[in-house]
mmCIF file of C-alpha atoms (C1' of nucleotides) in Angstrom:
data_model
loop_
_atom_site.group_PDB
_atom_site.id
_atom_site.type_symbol
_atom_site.label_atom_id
_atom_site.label_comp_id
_atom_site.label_asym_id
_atom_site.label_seq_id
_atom_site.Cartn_x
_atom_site.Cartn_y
_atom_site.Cartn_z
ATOM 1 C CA UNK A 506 121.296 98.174 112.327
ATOM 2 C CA UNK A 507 122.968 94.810 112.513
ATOM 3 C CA UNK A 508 122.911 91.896 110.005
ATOM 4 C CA UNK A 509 119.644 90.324 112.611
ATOM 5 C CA UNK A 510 118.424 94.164 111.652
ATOM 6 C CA UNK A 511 118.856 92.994 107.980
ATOM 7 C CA UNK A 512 117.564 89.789 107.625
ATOM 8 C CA UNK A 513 113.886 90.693 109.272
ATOM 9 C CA UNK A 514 113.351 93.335 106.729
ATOM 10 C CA UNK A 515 114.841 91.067 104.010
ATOM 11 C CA UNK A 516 112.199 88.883 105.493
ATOM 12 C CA UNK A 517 109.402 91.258 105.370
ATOM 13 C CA UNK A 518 110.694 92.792 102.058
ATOM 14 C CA UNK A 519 109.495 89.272 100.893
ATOM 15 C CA UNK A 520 106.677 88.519 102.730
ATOM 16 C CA UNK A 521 105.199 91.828 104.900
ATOM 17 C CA UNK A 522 102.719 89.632 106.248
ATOM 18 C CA UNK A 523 104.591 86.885 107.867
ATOM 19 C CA UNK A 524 104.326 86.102 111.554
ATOM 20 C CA UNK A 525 106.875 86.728 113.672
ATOM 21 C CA UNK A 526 106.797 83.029 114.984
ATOM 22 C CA UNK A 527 108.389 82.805 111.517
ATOM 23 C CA UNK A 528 110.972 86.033 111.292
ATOM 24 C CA UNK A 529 111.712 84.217 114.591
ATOM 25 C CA UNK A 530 112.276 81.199 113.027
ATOM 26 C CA UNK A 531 114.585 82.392 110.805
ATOM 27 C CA UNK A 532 116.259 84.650 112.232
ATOM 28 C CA UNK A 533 116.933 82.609 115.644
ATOM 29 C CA UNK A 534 116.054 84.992 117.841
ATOM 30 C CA UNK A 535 112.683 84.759 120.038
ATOM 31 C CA UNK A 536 109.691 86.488 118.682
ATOM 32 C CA UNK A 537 109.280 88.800 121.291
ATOM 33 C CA UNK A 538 113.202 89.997 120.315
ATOM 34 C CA UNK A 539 111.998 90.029 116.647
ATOM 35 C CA UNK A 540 108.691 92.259 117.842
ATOM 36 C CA UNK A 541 111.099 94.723 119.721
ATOM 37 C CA UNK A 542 113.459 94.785 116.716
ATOM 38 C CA UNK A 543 110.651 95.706 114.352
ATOM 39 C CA UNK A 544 109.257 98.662 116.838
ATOM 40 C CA UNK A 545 112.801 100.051 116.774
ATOM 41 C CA UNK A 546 112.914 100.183 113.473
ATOM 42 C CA UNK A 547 109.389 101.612 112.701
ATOM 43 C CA UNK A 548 110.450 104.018 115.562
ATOM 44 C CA UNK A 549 113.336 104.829 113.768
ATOM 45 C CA UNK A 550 111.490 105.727 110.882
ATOM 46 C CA UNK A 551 113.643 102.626 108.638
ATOM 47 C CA UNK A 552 110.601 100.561 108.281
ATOM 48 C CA UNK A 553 107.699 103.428 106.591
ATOM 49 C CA UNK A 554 105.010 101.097 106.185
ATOM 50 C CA UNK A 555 103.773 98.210 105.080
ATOM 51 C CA UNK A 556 102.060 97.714 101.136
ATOM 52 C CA UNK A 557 100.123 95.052 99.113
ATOM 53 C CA UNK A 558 102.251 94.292 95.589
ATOM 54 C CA UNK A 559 99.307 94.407 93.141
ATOM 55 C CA UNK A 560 98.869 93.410 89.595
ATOM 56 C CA UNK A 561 97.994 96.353 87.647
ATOM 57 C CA UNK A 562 97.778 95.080 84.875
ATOM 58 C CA UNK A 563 94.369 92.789 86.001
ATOM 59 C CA UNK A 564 93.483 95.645 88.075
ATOM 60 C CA UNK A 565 93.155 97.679 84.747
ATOM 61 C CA UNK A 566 95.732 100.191 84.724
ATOM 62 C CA UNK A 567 98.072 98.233 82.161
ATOM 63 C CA UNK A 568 99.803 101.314 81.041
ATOM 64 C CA UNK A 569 103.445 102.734 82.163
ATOM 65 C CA UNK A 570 105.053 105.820 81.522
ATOM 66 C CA UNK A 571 107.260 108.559 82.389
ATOM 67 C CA UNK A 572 106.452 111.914 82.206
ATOM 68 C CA UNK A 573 109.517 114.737 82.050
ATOM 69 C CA UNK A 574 107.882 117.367 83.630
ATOM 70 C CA UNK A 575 109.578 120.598 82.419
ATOM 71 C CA UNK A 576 108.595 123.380 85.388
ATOM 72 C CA UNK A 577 107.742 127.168 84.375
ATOM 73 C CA UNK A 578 110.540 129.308 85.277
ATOM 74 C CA UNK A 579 109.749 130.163 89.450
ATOM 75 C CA UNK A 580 108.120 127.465 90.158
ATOM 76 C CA UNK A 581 109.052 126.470 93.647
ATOM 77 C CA UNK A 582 110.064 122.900 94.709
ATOM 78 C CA UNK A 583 106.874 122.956 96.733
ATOM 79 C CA UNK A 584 104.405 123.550 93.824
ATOM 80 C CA UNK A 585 105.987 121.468 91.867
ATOM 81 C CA UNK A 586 105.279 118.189 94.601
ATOM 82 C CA UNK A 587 101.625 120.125 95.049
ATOM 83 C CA UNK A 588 100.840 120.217 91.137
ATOM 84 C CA UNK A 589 101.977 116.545 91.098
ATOM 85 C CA UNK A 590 100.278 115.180 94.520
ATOM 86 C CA UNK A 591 96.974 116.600 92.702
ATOM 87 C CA UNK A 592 97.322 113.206 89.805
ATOM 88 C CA UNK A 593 96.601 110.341 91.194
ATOM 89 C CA UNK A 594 97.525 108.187 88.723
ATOM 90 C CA UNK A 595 101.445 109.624 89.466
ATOM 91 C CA UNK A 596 102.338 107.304 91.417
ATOM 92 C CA UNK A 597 106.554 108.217 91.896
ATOM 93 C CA UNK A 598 107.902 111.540 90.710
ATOM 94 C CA UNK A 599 111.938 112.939 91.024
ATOM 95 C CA UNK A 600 113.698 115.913 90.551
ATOM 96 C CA UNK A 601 116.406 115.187 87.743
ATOM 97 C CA UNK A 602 120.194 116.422 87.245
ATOM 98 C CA UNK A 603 118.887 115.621 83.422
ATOM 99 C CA UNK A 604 117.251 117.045 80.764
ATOM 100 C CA UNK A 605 113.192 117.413 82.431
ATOM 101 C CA UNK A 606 112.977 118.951 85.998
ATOM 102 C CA UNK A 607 111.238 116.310 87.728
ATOM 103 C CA UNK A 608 110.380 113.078 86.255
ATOM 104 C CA UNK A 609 106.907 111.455 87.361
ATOM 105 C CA UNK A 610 105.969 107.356 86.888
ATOM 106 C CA UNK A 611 102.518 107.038 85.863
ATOM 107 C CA UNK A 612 99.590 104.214 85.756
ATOM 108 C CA UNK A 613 97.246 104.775 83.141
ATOM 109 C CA UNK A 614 94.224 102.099 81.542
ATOM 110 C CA UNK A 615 95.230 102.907 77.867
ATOM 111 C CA UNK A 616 96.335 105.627 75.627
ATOM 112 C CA UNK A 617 93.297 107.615 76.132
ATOM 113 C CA UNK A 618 93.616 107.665 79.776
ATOM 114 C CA UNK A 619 97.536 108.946 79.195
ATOM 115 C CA UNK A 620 96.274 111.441 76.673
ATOM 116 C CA UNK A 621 93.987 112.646 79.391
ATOM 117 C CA UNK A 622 97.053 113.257 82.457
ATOM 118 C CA UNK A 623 99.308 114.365 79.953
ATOM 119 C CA UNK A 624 96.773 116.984 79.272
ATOM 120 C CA UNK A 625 95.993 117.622 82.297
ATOM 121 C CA UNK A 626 99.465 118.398 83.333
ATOM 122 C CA UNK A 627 100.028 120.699 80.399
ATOM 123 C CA UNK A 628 97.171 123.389 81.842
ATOM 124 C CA UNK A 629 98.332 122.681 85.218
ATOM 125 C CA UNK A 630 100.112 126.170 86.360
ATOM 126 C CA UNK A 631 103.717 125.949 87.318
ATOM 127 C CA UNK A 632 103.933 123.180 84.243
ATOM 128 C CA UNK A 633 105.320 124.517 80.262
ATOM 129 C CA UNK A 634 105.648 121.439 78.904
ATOM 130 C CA UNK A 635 105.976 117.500 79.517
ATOM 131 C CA UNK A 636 107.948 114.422 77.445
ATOM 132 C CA UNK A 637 106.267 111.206 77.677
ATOM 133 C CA UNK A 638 107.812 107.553 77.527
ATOM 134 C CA UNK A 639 105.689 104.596 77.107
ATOM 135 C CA UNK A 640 106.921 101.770 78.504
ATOM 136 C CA UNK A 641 106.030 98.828 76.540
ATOM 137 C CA UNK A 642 106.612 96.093 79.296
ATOM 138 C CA UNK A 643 108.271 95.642 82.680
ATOM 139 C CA UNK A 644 111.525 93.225 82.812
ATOM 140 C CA UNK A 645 111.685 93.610 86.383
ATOM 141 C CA UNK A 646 110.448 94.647 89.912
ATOM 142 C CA UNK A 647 111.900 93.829 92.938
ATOM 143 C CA UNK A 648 109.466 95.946 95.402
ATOM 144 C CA UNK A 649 110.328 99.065 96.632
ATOM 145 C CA UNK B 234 86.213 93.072 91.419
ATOM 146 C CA UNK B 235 83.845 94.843 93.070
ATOM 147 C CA UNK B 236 83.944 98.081 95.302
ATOM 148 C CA UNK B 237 84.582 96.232 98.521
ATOM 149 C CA UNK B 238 87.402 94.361 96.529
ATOM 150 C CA UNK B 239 88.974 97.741 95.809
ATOM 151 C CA UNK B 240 88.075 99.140 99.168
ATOM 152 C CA UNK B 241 89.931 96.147 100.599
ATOM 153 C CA UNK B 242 93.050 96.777 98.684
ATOM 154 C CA UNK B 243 93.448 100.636 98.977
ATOM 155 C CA UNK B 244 92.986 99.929 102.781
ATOM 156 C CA UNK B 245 95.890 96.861 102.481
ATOM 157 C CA UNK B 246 98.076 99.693 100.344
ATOM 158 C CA UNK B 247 97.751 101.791 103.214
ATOM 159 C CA UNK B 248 98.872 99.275 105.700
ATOM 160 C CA UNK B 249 99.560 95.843 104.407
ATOM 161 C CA UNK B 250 99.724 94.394 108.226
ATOM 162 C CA UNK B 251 96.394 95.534 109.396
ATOM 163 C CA UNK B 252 93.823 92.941 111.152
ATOM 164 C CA UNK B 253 90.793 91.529 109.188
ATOM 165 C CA UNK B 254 88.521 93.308 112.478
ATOM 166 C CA UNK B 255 90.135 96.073 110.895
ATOM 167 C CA UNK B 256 89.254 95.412 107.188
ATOM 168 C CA UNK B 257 85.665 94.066 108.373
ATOM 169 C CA UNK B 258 85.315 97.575 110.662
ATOM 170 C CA UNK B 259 85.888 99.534 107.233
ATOM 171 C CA UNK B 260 84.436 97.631 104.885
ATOM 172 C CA UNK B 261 81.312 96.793 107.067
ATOM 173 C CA UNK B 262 81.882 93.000 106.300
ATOM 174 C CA UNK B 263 82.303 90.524 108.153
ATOM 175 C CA UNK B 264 86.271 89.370 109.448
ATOM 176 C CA UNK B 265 85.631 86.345 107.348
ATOM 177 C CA UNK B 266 84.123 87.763 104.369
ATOM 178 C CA UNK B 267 86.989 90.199 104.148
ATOM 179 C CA UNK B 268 89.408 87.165 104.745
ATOM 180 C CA UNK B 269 87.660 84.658 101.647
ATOM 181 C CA UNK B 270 87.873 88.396 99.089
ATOM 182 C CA UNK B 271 91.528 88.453 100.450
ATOM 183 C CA UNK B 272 92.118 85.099 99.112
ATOM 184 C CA UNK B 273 90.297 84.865 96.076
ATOM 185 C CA UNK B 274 92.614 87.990 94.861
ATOM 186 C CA UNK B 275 95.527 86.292 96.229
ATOM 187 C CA UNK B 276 94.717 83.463 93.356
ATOM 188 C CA UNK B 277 93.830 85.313 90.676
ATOM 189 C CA UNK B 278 97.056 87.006 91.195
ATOM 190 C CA UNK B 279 95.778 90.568 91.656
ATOM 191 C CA UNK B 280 97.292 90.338 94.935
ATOM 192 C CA UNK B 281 101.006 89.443 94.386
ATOM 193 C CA UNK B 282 102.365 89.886 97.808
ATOM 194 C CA UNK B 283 102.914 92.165 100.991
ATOM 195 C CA UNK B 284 106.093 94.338 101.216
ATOM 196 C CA UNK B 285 108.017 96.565 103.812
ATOM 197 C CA UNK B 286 108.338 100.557 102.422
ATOM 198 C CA UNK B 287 111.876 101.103 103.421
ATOM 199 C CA UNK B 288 113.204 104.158 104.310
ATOM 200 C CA UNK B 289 116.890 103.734 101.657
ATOM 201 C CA UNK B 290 118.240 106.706 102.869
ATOM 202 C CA UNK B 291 118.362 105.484 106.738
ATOM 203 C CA UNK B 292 119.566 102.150 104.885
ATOM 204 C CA UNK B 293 123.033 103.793 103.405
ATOM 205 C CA UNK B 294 120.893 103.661 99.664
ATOM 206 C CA UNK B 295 120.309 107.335 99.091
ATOM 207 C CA UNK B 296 121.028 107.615 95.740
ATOM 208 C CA UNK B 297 118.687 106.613 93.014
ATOM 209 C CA UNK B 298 119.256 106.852 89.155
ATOM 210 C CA UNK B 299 117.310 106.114 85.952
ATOM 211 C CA UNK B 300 119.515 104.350 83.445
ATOM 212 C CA UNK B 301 118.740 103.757 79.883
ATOM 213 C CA UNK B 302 120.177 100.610 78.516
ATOM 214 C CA UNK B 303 121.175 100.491 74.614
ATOM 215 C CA UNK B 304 121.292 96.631 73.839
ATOM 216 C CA UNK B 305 123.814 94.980 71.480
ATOM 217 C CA UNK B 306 121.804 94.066 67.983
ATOM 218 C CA UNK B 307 120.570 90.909 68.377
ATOM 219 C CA UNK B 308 119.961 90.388 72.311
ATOM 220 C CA UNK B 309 116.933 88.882 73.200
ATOM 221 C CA UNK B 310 114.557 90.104 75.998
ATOM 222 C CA UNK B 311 115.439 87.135 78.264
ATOM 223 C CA UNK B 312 118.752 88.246 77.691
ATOM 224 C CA UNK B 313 118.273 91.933 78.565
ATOM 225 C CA UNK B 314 116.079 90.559 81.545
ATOM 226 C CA UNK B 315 118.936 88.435 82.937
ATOM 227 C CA UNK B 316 121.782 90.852 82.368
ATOM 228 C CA UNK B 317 119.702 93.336 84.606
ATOM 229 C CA UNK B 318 118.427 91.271 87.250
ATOM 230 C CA UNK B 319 122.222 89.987 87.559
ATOM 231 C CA UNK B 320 122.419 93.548 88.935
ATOM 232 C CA UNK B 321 120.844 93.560 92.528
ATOM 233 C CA UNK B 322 121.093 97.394 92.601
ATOM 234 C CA UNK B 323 118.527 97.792 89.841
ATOM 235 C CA UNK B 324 114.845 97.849 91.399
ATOM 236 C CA UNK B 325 112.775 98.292 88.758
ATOM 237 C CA UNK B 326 113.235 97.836 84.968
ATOM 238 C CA UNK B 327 110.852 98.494 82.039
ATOM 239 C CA UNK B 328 111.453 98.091 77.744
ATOM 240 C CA UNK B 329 110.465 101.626 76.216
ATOM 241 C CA UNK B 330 109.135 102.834 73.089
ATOM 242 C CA UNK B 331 111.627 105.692 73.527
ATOM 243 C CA UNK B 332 115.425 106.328 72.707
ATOM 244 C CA UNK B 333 116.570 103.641 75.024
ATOM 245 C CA UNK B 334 115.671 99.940 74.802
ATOM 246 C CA UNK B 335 114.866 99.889 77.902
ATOM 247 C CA UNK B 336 115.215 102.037 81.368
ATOM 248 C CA UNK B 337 116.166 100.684 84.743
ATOM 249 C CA UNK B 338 115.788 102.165 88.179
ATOM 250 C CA UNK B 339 118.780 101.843 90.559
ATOM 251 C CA UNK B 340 119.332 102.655 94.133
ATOM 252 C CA UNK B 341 123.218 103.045 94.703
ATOM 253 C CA UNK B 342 125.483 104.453 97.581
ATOM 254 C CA UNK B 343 126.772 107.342 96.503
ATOM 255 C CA UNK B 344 128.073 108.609 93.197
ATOM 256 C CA UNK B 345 131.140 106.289 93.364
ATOM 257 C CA UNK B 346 128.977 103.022 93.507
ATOM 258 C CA UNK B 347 126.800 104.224 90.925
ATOM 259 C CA UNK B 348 129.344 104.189 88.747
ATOM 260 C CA UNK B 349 130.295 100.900 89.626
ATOM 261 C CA UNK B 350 126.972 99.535 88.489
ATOM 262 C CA UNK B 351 127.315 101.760 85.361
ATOM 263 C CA UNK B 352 130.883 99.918 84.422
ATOM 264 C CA UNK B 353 129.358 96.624 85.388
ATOM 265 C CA UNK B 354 126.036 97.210 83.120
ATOM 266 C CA UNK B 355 128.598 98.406 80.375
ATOM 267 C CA UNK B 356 130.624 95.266 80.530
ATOM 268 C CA UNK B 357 127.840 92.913 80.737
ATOM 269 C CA UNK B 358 127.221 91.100 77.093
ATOM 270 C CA UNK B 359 124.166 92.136 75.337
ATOM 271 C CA UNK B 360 124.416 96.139 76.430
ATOM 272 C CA UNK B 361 125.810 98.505 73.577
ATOM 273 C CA UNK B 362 126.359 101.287 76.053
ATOM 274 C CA UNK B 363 124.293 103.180 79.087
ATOM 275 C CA UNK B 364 122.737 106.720 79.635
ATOM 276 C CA UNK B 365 122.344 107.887 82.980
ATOM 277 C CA UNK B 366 120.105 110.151 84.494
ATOM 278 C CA UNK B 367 120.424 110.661 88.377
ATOM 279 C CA UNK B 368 117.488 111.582 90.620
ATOM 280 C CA UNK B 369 117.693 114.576 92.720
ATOM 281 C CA UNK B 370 114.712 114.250 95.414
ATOM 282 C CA UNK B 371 112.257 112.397 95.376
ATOM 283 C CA UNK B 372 108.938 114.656 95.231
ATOM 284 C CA UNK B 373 106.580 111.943 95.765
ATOM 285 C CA UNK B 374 106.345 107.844 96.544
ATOM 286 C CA UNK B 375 102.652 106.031 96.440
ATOM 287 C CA UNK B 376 103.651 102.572 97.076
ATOM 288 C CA UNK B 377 103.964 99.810 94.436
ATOM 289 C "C1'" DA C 518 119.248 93.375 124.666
ATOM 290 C "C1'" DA C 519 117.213 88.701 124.714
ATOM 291 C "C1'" DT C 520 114.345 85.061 126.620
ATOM 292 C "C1'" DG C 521 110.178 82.220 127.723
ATOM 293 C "C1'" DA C 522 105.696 81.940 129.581
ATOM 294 C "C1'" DA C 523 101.082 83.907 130.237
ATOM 295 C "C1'" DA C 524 97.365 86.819 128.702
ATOM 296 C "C1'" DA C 525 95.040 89.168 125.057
ATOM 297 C "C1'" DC C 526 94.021 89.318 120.546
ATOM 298 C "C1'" DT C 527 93.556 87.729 115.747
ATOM 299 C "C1'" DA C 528 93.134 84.410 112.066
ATOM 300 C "C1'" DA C 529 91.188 80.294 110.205
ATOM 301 C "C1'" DT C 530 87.569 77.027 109.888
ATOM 302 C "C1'" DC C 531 83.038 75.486 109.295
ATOM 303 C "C1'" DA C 532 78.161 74.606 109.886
ATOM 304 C "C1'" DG C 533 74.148 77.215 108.777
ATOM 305 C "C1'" DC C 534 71.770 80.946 106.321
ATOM 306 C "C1'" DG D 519 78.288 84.670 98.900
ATOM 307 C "C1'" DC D 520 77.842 86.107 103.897
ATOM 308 C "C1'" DT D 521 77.525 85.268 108.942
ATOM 309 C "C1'" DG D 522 78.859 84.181 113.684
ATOM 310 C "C1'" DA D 523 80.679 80.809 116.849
ATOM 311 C "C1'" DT D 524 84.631 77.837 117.762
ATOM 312 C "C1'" DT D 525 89.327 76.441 117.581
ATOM 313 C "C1'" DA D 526 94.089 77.219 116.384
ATOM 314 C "C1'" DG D 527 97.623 80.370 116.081
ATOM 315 C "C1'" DT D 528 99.857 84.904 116.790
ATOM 316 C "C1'" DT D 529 100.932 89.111 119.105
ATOM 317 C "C1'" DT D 530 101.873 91.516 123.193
ATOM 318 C "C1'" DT D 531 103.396 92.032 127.772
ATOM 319 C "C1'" DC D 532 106.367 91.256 131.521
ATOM 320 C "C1'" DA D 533 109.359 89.174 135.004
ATOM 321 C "C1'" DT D 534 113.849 87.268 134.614
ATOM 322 C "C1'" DT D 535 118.651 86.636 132.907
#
DNA sequence: AATGAAAACTAATCAGC
DNA sequence: GCTGATTAGTTTTCATT
């Protein structure tokens, strides 16, 4: 991981889809270098994957929350994940040092739709209760 | 926004680098079919761009937080926008309907550089005062 | 590790359906 | 709005430094 190492994935942080003709371009190196840099890192397991940045909003799911997820007492770590995997409209979840046990980000269409997970998660076993926070709009979002 | 539209883009979530012979092979369109749908959500905006999925652990960036920002009475929400993307460890930030005015997602070092940020978002003008909330694990990542 | 050149593949364009 | 053929561009490989 040098600052070459750096600049390609600043480069592909902003553009995932740019040719290497152009990481090569800016990064002064020849392409094929700039290849064999990227294989390293995928290799390495630094680079995970590659992702489209959509708008949500036109895509209809307009709605963001978070959702404290307060866990039954023995749930395992592993359930936990499982009983979240299982909602697809989680799309990030974290064990907290906080308050809730995990905290999970969620895309929903409206309030209905949110009334619908949050209900969801409430019968789902390993799950006593949940705190939800709408968030009204995003100020910012720099990727992942 | 039809099927093949969404097809399209949960195949470009999966792997935002993949060929259109690729997209066409799924989709059972043609490469330039695929290509034209590509485009016409690339205008309406639905596409916003392509990004890497980093691995921030590998990248020295292991630690993640959830702060909530109290703003001074009277800041605006350009201000509150500024004053946060000032901060180049925050990665995400959203205005709630909850305690907080709003919440921002960090990525930090380790505990000492989180609390760096934290002094820096407490001196900035505009922010009252912070509460911090740091993430354990994280149980689950779907993209964008 | 990086380079440059050649080969293989992929994207972009466009006339026609 | 889709197709398939053509051209332009990009990725991949490899011998060399």
């Amino acid at each position: 991981m040098d600052d070459m190492d750096r600049r390609i994935l600043h480069e592909l942080g902003q553009d995932a889809r740019t040719s290497l003709a152009h990481l090569a371009h800016v990064s002064g190196l020849a392409a094929s270098s700039v290849k064999r840099r990227i294989a390293r890192l995928e290799e390495l397991g630094v680079i995970k994957g590659y992702t489209v940045r959509l708008d949500h909003h036109a895509l209809g799911l307009g709605l963001q929350a978070l959702i404290g997820i307060f866990a039954a007492t023995g749930t395992t770590r592993e359930q936990l994940t499982d009983a979240l995997t299982g909602q697809e409209e989680i799309v990030r979840a974290w064990t907290t040092a906080g308050n809730a046990d995990a905290l999970a980000l969620i895309r929903a269409r409206d309030t209905d739709h949110l009334e619908q997970i949050i209900l969801r998660l409430q019968r789902t076993p390993g799950i006593a209760h949940t705190r939800t926070q709408i968030f009204l709009s995003e100020l910012l979002n720099r990727g992942d």
